[in-house]
PDB file of C-alpha atoms in Angstrom:
ATOM      1  CA  MET A   1     -12.131  -8.350 -14.543  1.00 49.00           C
ATOM      2  CA  TYR A   2     -12.558  -4.924 -14.540  1.00 50.00           C
ATOM      3  CA  ASP A   3     -15.135  -4.041 -16.731  1.00 53.00           C
ATOM      4  CA  GLU A   4     -15.348   0.294 -17.901  1.00 56.00           C
ATOM      5  CA  ASN A   5     -18.839  -0.051 -20.084  1.00 56.00           C
ATOM      6  CA  ARG A   6     -20.303  -1.819 -17.066  1.00 59.00           C
ATOM      7  CA  ASP A   7     -18.944   0.929 -14.401  1.00 61.00           C
ATOM      8  CA  PHE A   8     -20.074   3.571 -16.990  1.00 58.00           C
ATOM      9  CA  GLU A   9     -23.825   1.866 -17.548  1.00 62.00           C
ATOM     10  CA  SER A  10     -24.438   1.814 -13.999  1.00 64.00           C
ATOM     11  CA  LEU A  11     -23.482   5.553 -13.480  1.00 61.00           C
ATOM     12  CA  ARG A  12     -25.715   6.091 -16.222  1.00 62.00           C
ATOM     13  CA  LEU A  13     -28.549   4.446 -14.400  1.00 58.00           C
ATOM     14  CA  GLN A  14     -28.094   6.062 -11.157  1.00 62.00           C
ATOM     15  CA  ILE A  15     -28.054   9.722 -12.684  1.00 61.00           C
ATOM     16  CA  VAL A  16     -31.192   8.873 -14.452  1.00 56.00           C
ATOM     17  CA  ALA A  17     -33.101   7.528 -11.711  1.00 58.00           C
ATOM     18  CA  ARG A  18     -32.040  10.928  -9.305  1.00 60.00           C
ATOM     19  CA  LEU A  19     -32.774  12.567 -12.563  1.00 58.00           C
ATOM     20  CA  SER A  20     -36.019  11.621 -12.845  1.00 59.00           C
ATOM     21  CA  LEU A  21     -37.123  11.933  -9.031  1.00 55.00           C
ATOM     22  CA  LYS A  22     -35.662  15.207  -8.893  1.00 57.00           C
ATOM     23  CA  GLU A  23     -38.311  16.136 -11.534  1.00 61.00           C
ATOM     24  CA  ILE A  24     -40.904  13.803  -9.061  1.00 55.00           C
ATOM     25  CA  LEU A  25     -40.233  15.872  -6.039  1.00 56.00           C
ATOM     26  CA  ASN A  26     -40.223  19.398  -8.040  1.00 58.00           C
ATOM     27  CA  ASN A  27     -43.714  18.276  -9.391  1.00 55.00           C
ATOM     28  CA  THR A  28     -45.352  17.126  -6.561  1.00 52.00           C
ATOM     29  CA  ILE A  29     -43.810  17.157  -2.859  1.00 51.00           C
ATOM     30  CA  CYS A  30     -41.186  19.879  -2.965  1.00 52.00           C
ATOM     31  CA  ASP A  31     -42.732  23.087  -3.014  1.00 57.00           C
ATOM     32  CA  SER A  32     -40.440  24.676  -0.265  1.00 62.00           C
ATOM     33  CA  PRO A  33     -37.312  26.250  -2.092  1.00 61.00           C
ATOM     34  CA  LEU A  34     -35.162  25.167   1.223  1.00 61.00           C
ATOM     35  CA  LEU A  35     -36.517  21.028   0.711  1.00 59.00           C
ATOM     36  CA  ARG A  36     -35.504  21.511  -2.818  1.00 60.00           C
ATOM     37  CA  VAL A  37     -31.664  22.114  -1.457  1.00 61.00           C
ATOM     38  CA  THR A  38     -32.068  19.722   1.311  1.00 62.00           C
ATOM     39  CA  PHE A  39     -32.808  16.869  -1.550  1.00 60.00           C
ATOM     40  CA  TYR A  40     -30.611  18.171  -4.390  1.00 59.00           C
ATOM     41  CA  LEU A  41     -27.467  18.296  -1.061  1.00 58.00           C
ATOM     42  CA  LYS A  42     -28.732  14.815   0.136  1.00 59.00           C
ATOM     43  CA  ASN A  43     -29.176  13.233  -2.937  1.00 58.00           C
ATOM     44  CA  MET A  44     -27.960  14.366  -6.222  1.00 56.00           C
ATOM     45  CA  ILE A  45     -24.494  14.869  -5.492  1.00 55.00           C
ATOM     46  CA  PRO A  46     -22.657  11.392  -6.297  1.00 57.00           C
ATOM     47  CA  ARG A  47     -21.570   9.565  -3.922  1.00 56.00           C
ATOM     48  CA  PHE A  48     -18.411   8.556  -4.904  1.00 56.00           C
ATOM     49  CA  LYS A  49     -15.682  10.190  -6.893  1.00 53.00           C
ATOM     50  CA  ARG A  50     -12.883   9.244  -9.067  1.00 53.00           C
ATOM     51  CA  VAL A  51     -10.127  11.322  -7.715  1.00 46.00           C
ATOM     52  CA  ARG A  52      -6.656  10.958  -9.180  1.00 51.00           C
ATOM     53  CA  LYS A  53      -3.799  11.348  -7.158  1.00 55.00           C
ATOM     54  CA  VAL A  54      -1.397  13.822  -7.861  1.00 45.00           C
ATOM     55  CA  ILE A  55       1.503  13.219  -6.752  1.00 62.00           C
ATOM     56  CA  ASN A  56       4.559  15.534  -7.085  1.00 65.00           C
ATOM     57  CA  GLN A  57       7.228  13.456  -9.179  1.00 74.00           C
ATOM     58  CA  TYR A  58      10.018  16.448  -8.452  1.00 82.00           C
ATOM     59  CA  LEU A  59      10.713  16.244  -4.657  1.00 88.00           C
ATOM     60  CA  THR A  60      14.026  17.842  -2.334  1.00 91.00           C
ATOM     61  CA  LYS A  61      15.782  14.664  -0.298  1.00 94.00           C
ATOM     62  CA  ALA A  62      14.005  15.985   2.688  1.00 93.00           C
ATOM     63  CA  GLN A  63      10.642  15.230   1.018  1.00 91.00           C
ATOM     64  CA  PHE A  64      12.299  12.275  -0.127  1.00 92.00           C
ATOM     65  CA  LEU A  65      13.160  11.178   2.789  1.00 94.00           C
ATOM     66  CA  GLU A  66       9.642  11.602   4.842  1.00 92.00           C
ATOM     67  CA  GLU A  67       7.933   9.827   2.059  1.00 90.00           C
ATOM     68  CA  HIS A  68       9.924   7.063   2.025  1.00 92.00           C
ATOM     69  CA  ASN A  69      10.092   6.605   6.207  1.00 93.00           C
ATOM     70  CA  ARG A  70       6.193   7.057   6.164  1.00 91.00           C
ATOM     71  CA  LEU A  71       5.835   4.067   3.840  1.00 89.00           C
ATOM     72  CA  SER A  72       8.700   1.796   4.615  1.00 90.00           C
ATOM     73  CA  PRO A  73       8.998  -0.347   7.940  1.00 91.00           C
ATOM     74  CA  LEU A  74      11.720   0.114  10.876  1.00 90.00           C
ATOM     75  CA  ASN A  75      13.992  -2.185   8.998  1.00 88.00           C
ATOM     76  CA  LEU A  76      13.939  -0.168   5.787  1.00 91.00           C
ATOM     77  CA  ARG A  77      14.092   3.253   7.175  1.00 93.00           C
ATOM     78  CA  ALA A  78      16.365   5.771   5.810  1.00 93.00           C
ATOM     79  CA  THR A  79      18.825   8.688   7.290  1.00 94.00           C
ATOM     80  CA  ILE A  80      20.223  12.278   5.104  1.00 95.00           C
ATOM     81  CA  SER A  81      23.971  10.386   5.127  1.00 94.00           C
ATOM     82  CA  LEU A  82      22.376   6.722   3.688  1.00 94.00           C
ATOM     83  CA  LEU A  83      20.218   8.687   0.481  1.00 95.00           C
ATOM     84  CA  SER A  84      23.959  10.855  -0.287  1.00 94.00           C
ATOM     85  CA  ARG A  85      25.849   7.455  -0.106  1.00 95.00           C
ATOM     86  CA  PHE A  86      23.093   6.262  -2.395  1.00 96.00           C
ATOM     87  CA  ARG A  87      22.903   9.832  -4.555  1.00 95.00           C
ATOM     88  CA  ILE A  88      26.753   9.658  -5.216  1.00 94.00           C
ATOM     89  CA  GLU A  89      27.104   5.132  -5.645  1.00 94.00           C
ATOM     90  CA  LYS A  90      23.672   5.613  -8.010  1.00 94.00           C
ATOM     91  CA  ALA A  91      24.864   8.520  -9.620  1.00 93.00           C
ATOM     92  CA  SER A  92      22.908   7.089 -13.008  1.00 93.00           C
ATOM     93  CA  LEU A  93      19.740   7.504 -11.981  1.00 92.00           C
ATOM     94  CA  PHE A  94      20.146  11.025 -11.120  1.00 90.00           C
ATOM     95  CA  LYS A  95      19.735  13.964 -13.874  1.00 83.00           C
ATOM     96  CA  ASP A  96      18.716  16.983 -11.926  1.00 83.00           C
ATOM     97  CA  ASP A  97      18.661  17.605  -7.556  1.00 85.00           C
ATOM     98  CA  ASN A  98      15.098  15.695  -7.881  1.00 88.00           C
ATOM     99  CA  TRP A  99      14.149  12.700  -5.952  1.00 91.00           C
ATOM    100  CA  SER A 100      11.141  11.216  -7.744  1.00 89.00           C
ATOM    101  CA  ILE A 101       9.496   8.622  -5.672  1.00 88.00           C
ATOM    102  CA  HIS A 102       8.458   6.520  -8.019  1.00 88.00           C
ATOM    103  CA  LYS A 103      11.276   5.728 -10.208  1.00 90.00           C
ATOM    104  CA  LEU A 104      14.154   5.986  -7.251  1.00 93.00           C
ATOM    105  CA  ARG A 105      12.273   4.194  -3.941  1.00 92.00           C
ATOM    106  CA  LYS A 106      12.654   0.965  -5.601  1.00 94.00           C
ATOM    107  CA  PRO A 107      16.252   1.443  -6.462  1.00 95.00           C
ATOM    108  CA  PHE A 108      17.211   2.984  -3.061  1.00 95.00           C
ATOM    109  CA  ILE A 109      15.381  -0.327  -0.802  1.00 94.00           C
ATOM    110  CA  LEU A 110      17.123  -2.722  -3.408  1.00 95.00           C
ATOM    111  CA  TRP A 111      20.256  -0.650  -2.398  1.00 95.00           C
ATOM    112  CA  LEU A 112      19.593  -0.582   1.229  1.00 93.00           C
ATOM    113  CA  THR A 113      18.866  -4.046   1.431  1.00 92.00           C
ATOM    114  CA  SER A 114      22.113  -5.069   0.049  1.00 92.00           C
ATOM    115  CA  LEU A 115      24.071  -2.964   2.395  1.00 87.00           C
ATOM    116  CA  SER A 116      25.699  -4.620   5.630  1.00 78.00           C
ATOM    117  CA  LEU A 117      24.374  -3.555   9.176  1.00 72.00           C
ATOM    118  CA  ASP A 118      27.949  -1.994   9.688  1.00 69.00           C
ATOM    119  CA  LYS A 119      27.931  -0.164   6.702  1.00 70.00           C
ATOM    120  CA  LYS A 120      24.104   1.386   7.257  1.00 69.00           C
ATOM    121  CA  LYS A 121      25.353   2.655  10.445  1.00 68.00           C
ATOM    122  CA  ILE A 122      28.685   4.692   8.862  1.00 58.00           C
TER     123      ILE A 122
END
């Protein structure tokens, strides 16, 4: 189970340890500014960052097609004509001309798998 407090405590301890080491090196060994900069760049910059993915919610049809095909196996690849048919048949899912990958990909895959092979080629 994920414990956010434990991760925060671990991060806090790492920061305290690095700051203490920086103070020791500043007071004793590192008289050279170049050595201080090298030490800072190597040791003080966090080795991991929590970066949230910012995904554009509003894609064009071509961008949706590209992203869907990138994420899908060969048997679930789409074409512009399939996307156009999907839009016509599932018009209630669309408000504008936006193709949200989060909102539409799962319904599109379900719709695509329900089609027969003949209907996919038309």
